[in-house]
Short mmCIF file of C-alpha atoms in Angstrom, two decimals:
data_model
loop_
_atom_site.label_atom_id
_atom_site.label_comp_id
_atom_site.label_asym_id
_atom_site.label_seq_id
_atom_site.Cartn_x
_atom_site.Cartn_y
_atom_site.Cartn_z
CA MET A 1 11.02 -15.30 7.41
CA LEU A 2 9.09 -12.45 5.80
CA ALA A 3 7.06 -11.92 8.96
CA ARG A 4 10.28 -11.56 10.94
CA GLU A 5 11.72 -9.06 8.47
CA LEU A 6 8.53 -7.01 8.43
CA HIS A 7 8.08 -7.00 12.21
CA GLU A 8 9.27 -3.39 12.15
CA ASP A 9 8.74 -0.78 9.45
CA VAL A 10 11.18 -1.04 6.57
CA SER A 11 12.01 1.55 3.94
CA LEU A 12 13.13 -0.90 1.26
CA LEU A 13 12.10 -4.49 0.67
CA VAL A 14 13.63 -6.65 -2.07
CA ALA A 15 11.63 -9.79 -2.78
CA SER A 16 12.90 -12.30 -5.32
CA ASN A 17 10.33 -14.95 -6.29
CA PRO A 18 8.67 -14.62 -2.87
CA CYS A 19 5.86 -17.10 -3.57
CA PHE A 20 7.73 -19.76 -5.54
CA GLY A 21 6.72 -23.25 -4.45
CA LEU A 22 4.32 -22.18 -1.71
CA ASP A 23 0.74 -23.28 -1.09
CA PHE A 24 -2.22 -20.98 -1.72
CA ALA A 25 -2.56 -19.86 1.90
CA ALA A 26 1.12 -18.93 2.16
CA VAL A 27 0.98 -17.09 -1.18
CA ALA A 28 -2.01 -15.03 0.00
CA GLU A 29 -0.23 -14.17 3.25
CA ILE A 30 3.00 -13.13 1.54
CA ARG A 31 1.19 -11.04 -1.06
CA SER A 32 -0.80 -9.35 1.70
CA ARG A 33 2.34 -8.52 3.66
CA LEU A 34 4.10 -7.13 0.58
CA MET A 35 1.13 -4.87 -0.14
CA GLU A 36 0.95 -3.77 3.51
CA ALA A 37 4.64 -2.82 3.41
CA ARG A 38 4.06 -0.84 0.22
CA ASN A 39 1.02 0.88 1.71
CA ARG A 40 3.09 1.90 4.75
CA GLY A 41 5.53 3.65 2.41
CA ALA A 42 8.19 1.02 1.82
CA ALA A 43 9.77 0.78 -1.61
CA VAL A 44 9.19 -2.82 -2.72
CA LEU A 45 11.32 -4.27 -5.49
CA LEU A 46 9.64 -7.46 -6.68
CA ILE A 47 11.81 -9.66 -8.87
CA SER A 48 9.83 -12.47 -10.45
CA ALA A 49 9.29 -14.39 -13.66
CA ASP A 50 5.71 -15.14 -12.56
CA LEU A 51 3.60 -12.73 -14.59
CA ASP A 52 0.47 -13.43 -12.53
CA GLU A 53 2.37 -12.40 -9.41
CA ILE A 54 3.73 -9.28 -11.07
CA PHE A 55 0.34 -8.18 -12.41
CA ALA A 56 -1.25 -8.81 -8.99
CA LEU A 57 1.32 -6.84 -6.98
CA ALA A 58 3.17 -4.32 -9.12
CA ASP A 59 2.50 -0.63 -9.61
CA ARG A 60 5.04 -0.53 -12.43
CA ILE A 61 6.74 -3.23 -14.51
CA VAL A 62 10.30 -3.08 -15.75
CA VAL A 63 11.43 -5.94 -17.98
CA MET A 64 15.09 -6.85 -18.01
CA SER A 65 16.72 -8.78 -20.81
CA GLU A 66 20.42 -9.55 -21.15
CA GLY A 67 21.20 -7.37 -18.13
CA ARG A 68 19.40 -4.28 -19.41
CA ALA A 69 16.05 -2.67 -18.69
CA VAL A 70 14.31 -3.02 -22.07
CA HIS A 71 10.73 -2.04 -21.27
CA ALA A 72 9.06 -0.05 -18.49
CA VAL A 73 5.35 0.61 -18.10
CA PRO A 74 2.85 1.55 -15.36
CA ILE A 75 0.68 -1.45 -14.46
CA ALA A 76 -2.44 0.33 -15.76
CA GLU A 77 -0.90 0.39 -19.24
CA ALA A 78 0.76 -3.03 -19.16
CA ASP A 79 -0.10 -5.51 -21.90
CA LEU A 80 0.66 -9.17 -21.18
CA ARG A 81 1.66 -9.90 -24.78
CA VAL A 82 4.02 -6.93 -24.98
CA ILE A 83 5.58 -7.84 -21.62
CA GLY A 84 6.02 -11.46 -22.75
CA ARG A 85 7.72 -10.43 -26.01
CA HIS A 86 10.15 -8.23 -24.13
CA MET A 87 10.87 -11.01 -21.62
CA ALA A 88 11.66 -13.35 -24.51
CA GLY A 89 13.87 -10.77 -26.21
CA HIS A 90 11.56 -10.44 -29.22
CA ALA A 91 10.42 -6.83 -28.90
#
């Protein structure tokens, strides 16, 4: 489905748990296509609870808790423990 949606250039791509339940080959392909879209100038909103996926793909992390953005940080400054505390509502 992602290949079909990315057949043409897009300006915005919203991906919610794009790799959930997929095998390693499919995960690599999807991650590659998301990065290609970003590199072509698309805004990519990745929504995921998979921290490995977020750290592998994101330029910036925004943590939401109880419907509010509670923490935002560029990926270069992101700390897994701090992110986890905010995700759990313990910041």
